[in-house]
Amino acid sequence: MTFELQILVWTVLVLFATLMVQGALTPLNQGFAWGLGARDEPRELSVLQGRLKRAVGNSVEALVMFAPLVIAAAIAGVSNGTTQLGAMLFLASRIAFPVCYALGTPYLRTLIWTPGTLGIMMTAYALLTA
């Protein structure tokens, strides 16, 4: 498995952990019966739940762009300093982003998001120039 694919797996695990935290808050804030039920009636999310929901959504959007690039790089046999650094930047960003989002740090959150986006662009560039 390439380094970039390993980073992809770790990124999925970070997303999974974020989802688990978000999911654990549901029965605590909205009640176990509602949280473990069909949830037919919408209930208002707590501030933290809302932030984590948005962080998960952002992470899924980023993963939709990053994952195909990493898979394409693996298929094409492209693994170099650019793709590896891009993958590391992406993972570091995806680890810190939900934490900053949950804490409600808007400007820092955007600064942390930026290297992840740069990592996506670096990986795409390396593929296009290989």
XYZ file of N, CA, C and O in Angstrom, residues 50-119:
280
model
N -24.352 20.920 15.958
C -24.405 21.639 14.687
C -23.025 21.857 14.099
O -22.806 21.671 12.900
N -22.084 22.216 14.959
C -20.718 22.421 14.475
C -20.122 21.121 13.963
O -19.474 21.092 12.910
N -20.310 20.041 14.708
C -19.767 18.753 14.276
C -20.442 18.263 12.999
O -19.787 17.687 12.132
N -21.728 18.518 12.866
C -22.428 18.136 11.635
C -21.836 18.872 10.439
O -21.609 18.280 9.377
N -21.575 20.166 10.608
C -20.977 20.941 9.521
C -19.538 20.500 9.260
O -19.098 20.445 8.103
N -18.799 20.163 10.309
C -17.423 19.676 10.138
C -17.412 18.348 9.388
O -16.571 18.132 8.508
N -18.344 17.462 9.718
C -18.448 16.183 9.010
C -18.781 16.435 7.543
O -18.172 15.846 6.644
N -19.733 17.304 7.287
C -20.094 17.619 5.902
C -18.917 18.158 5.115
O -18.668 17.741 3.976
N -18.148 19.042 5.734
C -16.983 19.601 5.072
C -15.937 18.517 4.818
O -15.314 18.479 3.764
N -15.759 17.637 5.785
C -14.774 16.562 5.629
C -15.172 15.597 4.520
O -14.320 15.137 3.756
N -16.458 15.299 4.420
C -16.931 14.423 3.346
C -16.699 15.096 1.993
O -16.221 14.455 1.041
N -17.002 16.378 1.891
C -16.770 17.108 0.642
C -15.299 17.071 0.250
O -14.965 16.869 -0.917
N -14.420 17.261 1.219
C -12.983 17.237 0.942
C -12.533 15.841 0.538
O -11.722 15.671 -0.380
N -13.068 14.831 1.214
C -12.697 13.453 0.925
C -13.144 13.034 -0.477
O -12.452 12.266 -1.147
N -14.265 13.580 -0.925
C -14.751 13.272 -2.272
C -13.761 13.763 -3.328
O -13.638 13.166 -4.401
N -13.032 14.819 -3.028
C -12.025 15.308 -3.964
C -10.691 14.590 -3.790
O -9.999 14.278 -4.758
N -10.321 14.319 -2.544
C -9.005 13.758 -2.253
C -8.908 12.267 -2.606
O -7.927 11.833 -3.211
N -9.896 11.496 -2.219
C -9.835 10.041 -2.394
C -9.611 9.616 -3.849
O -8.724 8.794 -4.119
N -10.356 10.153 -4.818
C -10.115 9.726 -6.206
C -8.710 10.070 -6.698
O -8.125 9.319 -7.474
N -8.180 11.186 -6.225
C -6.825 11.558 -6.634
C -5.803 10.566 -6.099
O -4.878 10.157 -6.812
N -5.958 10.178 -4.842
C -5.027 9.229 -4.230
C -5.143 7.863 -4.905
O -4.137 7.197 -5.172
N -6.370 7.454 -5.196
C -6.579 6.167 -5.868
C -5.998 6.220 -7.285
O -5.327 5.276 -7.729
N -6.212 7.327 -7.977
C -5.640 7.484 -9.320
C -4.116 7.464 -9.264
O -3.464 6.860 -10.127
N -3.540 8.109 -8.270
C -2.076 8.109 -8.122
C -1.563 6.686 -7.897
O -0.541 6.291 -8.467
N -2.274 5.915 -7.081
C -1.861 4.536 -6.821
C -1.951 3.698 -8.101
O -1.034 2.923 -8.406
N -3.037 3.865 -8.843
C -3.206 3.105 -10.092
C -2.140 3.496 -11.107
O -1.577 2.641 -11.798
N -1.842 4.793 -11.173
C -0.861 5.288 -12.141
C 0.580 5.085 -11.675
O 1.514 5.333 -12.441
N 0.762 4.667 -10.442
C 2.113 4.482 -9.915
C 2.820 5.791 -9.623
O 4.044 5.869 -9.669
N 2.041 6.814 -9.320
C 2.611 8.125 -9.016
C 2.657 8.297 -7.500
O 1.626 8.369 -6.831
N 3.856 8.296 -6.976
C 4.076 8.560 -5.556
C 5.420 9.249 -5.452
O 6.457 8.666 -5.761
N 5.380 10.504 -5.053
C 6.625 11.266 -4.968
C 6.518 12.253 -3.814
O 5.530 12.240 -3.062
N 7.482 13.081 -3.664
C 7.492 14.052 -2.572
C 6.284 14.968 -2.577
O 5.749 15.313 -1.525
N 5.817 15.333 -3.753
C 4.655 16.227 -3.852
C 3.382 15.533 -3.391
O 2.608 16.094 -2.612
N 3.160 14.303 -3.875
C 1.948 13.594 -3.468
C 1.977 13.236 -1.987
O 0.960 13.281 -1.307
N 3.153 12.885 -1.492
C 3.267 12.520 -0.080
C 3.073 13.728 0.828
O 2.364 13.653 1.834
N 3.679 14.853 0.477
C 3.475 16.067 1.265
C 2.022 16.528 1.178
O 1.424 16.923 2.174
N 1.449 16.451 -0.014
C 0.048 16.818 -0.178
C -0.853 15.962 0.703
O -1.772 16.467 1.354
N -0.583 14.664 0.750
C -1.381 13.763 1.581
C -1.205 14.079 3.066
O -2.173 14.080 3.829
N 0.017 14.361 3.474
C 0.261 14.700 4.891
C -0.449 15.997 5.276
O -1.031 16.091 6.358
N -0.392 16.988 4.398
C -1.090 18.247 4.666
C -2.590 18.017 4.786
O -3.255 18.569 5.664
N -3.115 17.180 3.892
C -4.547 16.895 3.918
C -4.936 16.236 5.233
O -5.902 16.640 5.882
N -4.198 15.212 5.638
C -4.525 14.505 6.873
C -4.402 15.418 8.084
O -5.297 15.442 8.947
N -3.325 16.185 8.169
C -3.152 17.089 9.312
C -4.316 18.078 9.396
O -4.844 18.351 10.479
N -4.715 18.578 8.247
C -5.839 19.511 8.199
C -7.127 18.835 8.655
O -7.912 19.405 9.410
N -7.345 17.611 8.216
C -8.574 16.886 8.556
C -8.601 16.455 10.017
O -9.676 16.219 10.565
N -7.459 16.349 10.658
C -7.414 16.054 12.098
C -7.769 17.304 12.891
O -8.582 17.272 13.813
N -7.169 18.420 12.517
C -7.351 19.657 13.284
C -8.669 20.367 12.984
O -9.227 21.034 13.865
N -9.176 20.229 11.762
C -10.367 20.973 11.357
C -11.583 20.725 12.247
O -12.185 21.684 12.740
N -12.000 19.466 12.487
C -13.190 19.273 13.323
C -12.996 19.736 14.762
O -13.945 20.193 15.398
N -11.780 19.650 15.253
C -11.508 20.120 16.616
C -11.725 21.627 16.689
O -12.422 22.128 17.575
N -11.129 22.345 15.741
C -11.296 23.804 15.728
C -12.732 24.201 15.457
O -13.233 25.170 16.030
N -13.405 23.458 14.600
C -14.807 23.753 14.312
C -15.639 23.559 15.569
O -16.476 24.390 15.907
N -15.407 22.447 16.278
C -16.163 22.166 17.502
C -15.922 23.228 18.567
O -16.833 23.580 19.318
N -14.710 23.754 18.614
C -14.386 24.790 19.593
C -14.904 26.165 19.194
O -14.879 27.094 19.991
N -15.344 26.303 17.960
C -15.906 27.569 17.504
C -14.865 28.627 17.201
O -15.081 29.804 17.472
N -13.749 28.225 16.615
C -12.682 29.166 16.277
C -12.700 29.431 14.767
O -11.997 28.772 14.013
N -13.518 30.388 14.320
C -13.744 30.556 12.881
C -12.503 30.910 12.061
O -12.281 30.337 11.013
N -11.684 31.821 12.496
C -10.543 32.226 11.678
C -9.460 31.154 11.670
O -8.894 30.841 10.624
N -9.203 30.564 12.815
C -8.231 29.478 12.900
C -8.711 28.281 12.094
O -7.932 27.616 11.415
N -9.999 28.021 12.137
C -10.581 26.916 11.377
C -10.286 27.081 9.889
O -9.896 26.135 9.210
N -10.445 28.276 9.367
C -10.174 28.530 7.952
C -8.689 28.381 7.648
O -8.316 27.827 6.614
N -7.844 28.842 8.559
C -6.402 28.672 8.366
C -6.017 27.199 8.342
O -5.134 26.792 7.595
N -6.683 26.396 9.141
C -6.398 24.960 9.187
C -6.958 24.262 7.946
O -6.380 23.299 7.459
N -8.061 24.737 7.419
C -8.673 24.170 6.215
C -7.765 24.366 5.000
O -7.676 23.501 4.132
N -7.060 25.482 4.941
C -6.266 25.859 3.778
C -5.187 24.836 3.404
O -5.078 24.478 2.230
N -4.371 24.336 4.339
C -3.369 23.341 3.938
C -3.987 22.057 3.368
O -3.398 21.432 2.487
N -5.155 21.685 3.852
C -5.823 20.509 3.301
C -6.193 20.712 1.848
O -6.033 19.807 1.010
N -6.671 21.899 1.533
C -7.005 22.231 0.151
C -5.745 22.273 -0.707
O -5.741 21.791 -1.844
N -4.688 22.815 -0.141
C -3.400 22.822 -0.847
C -2.937 21.387 -1.115
O -2.423 21.088 -2.192
N -3.147 20.494 -0.148
C -2.782 19.095 -0.332
C -3.531 18.446 -1.480
O -2.964 17.659 -2.252
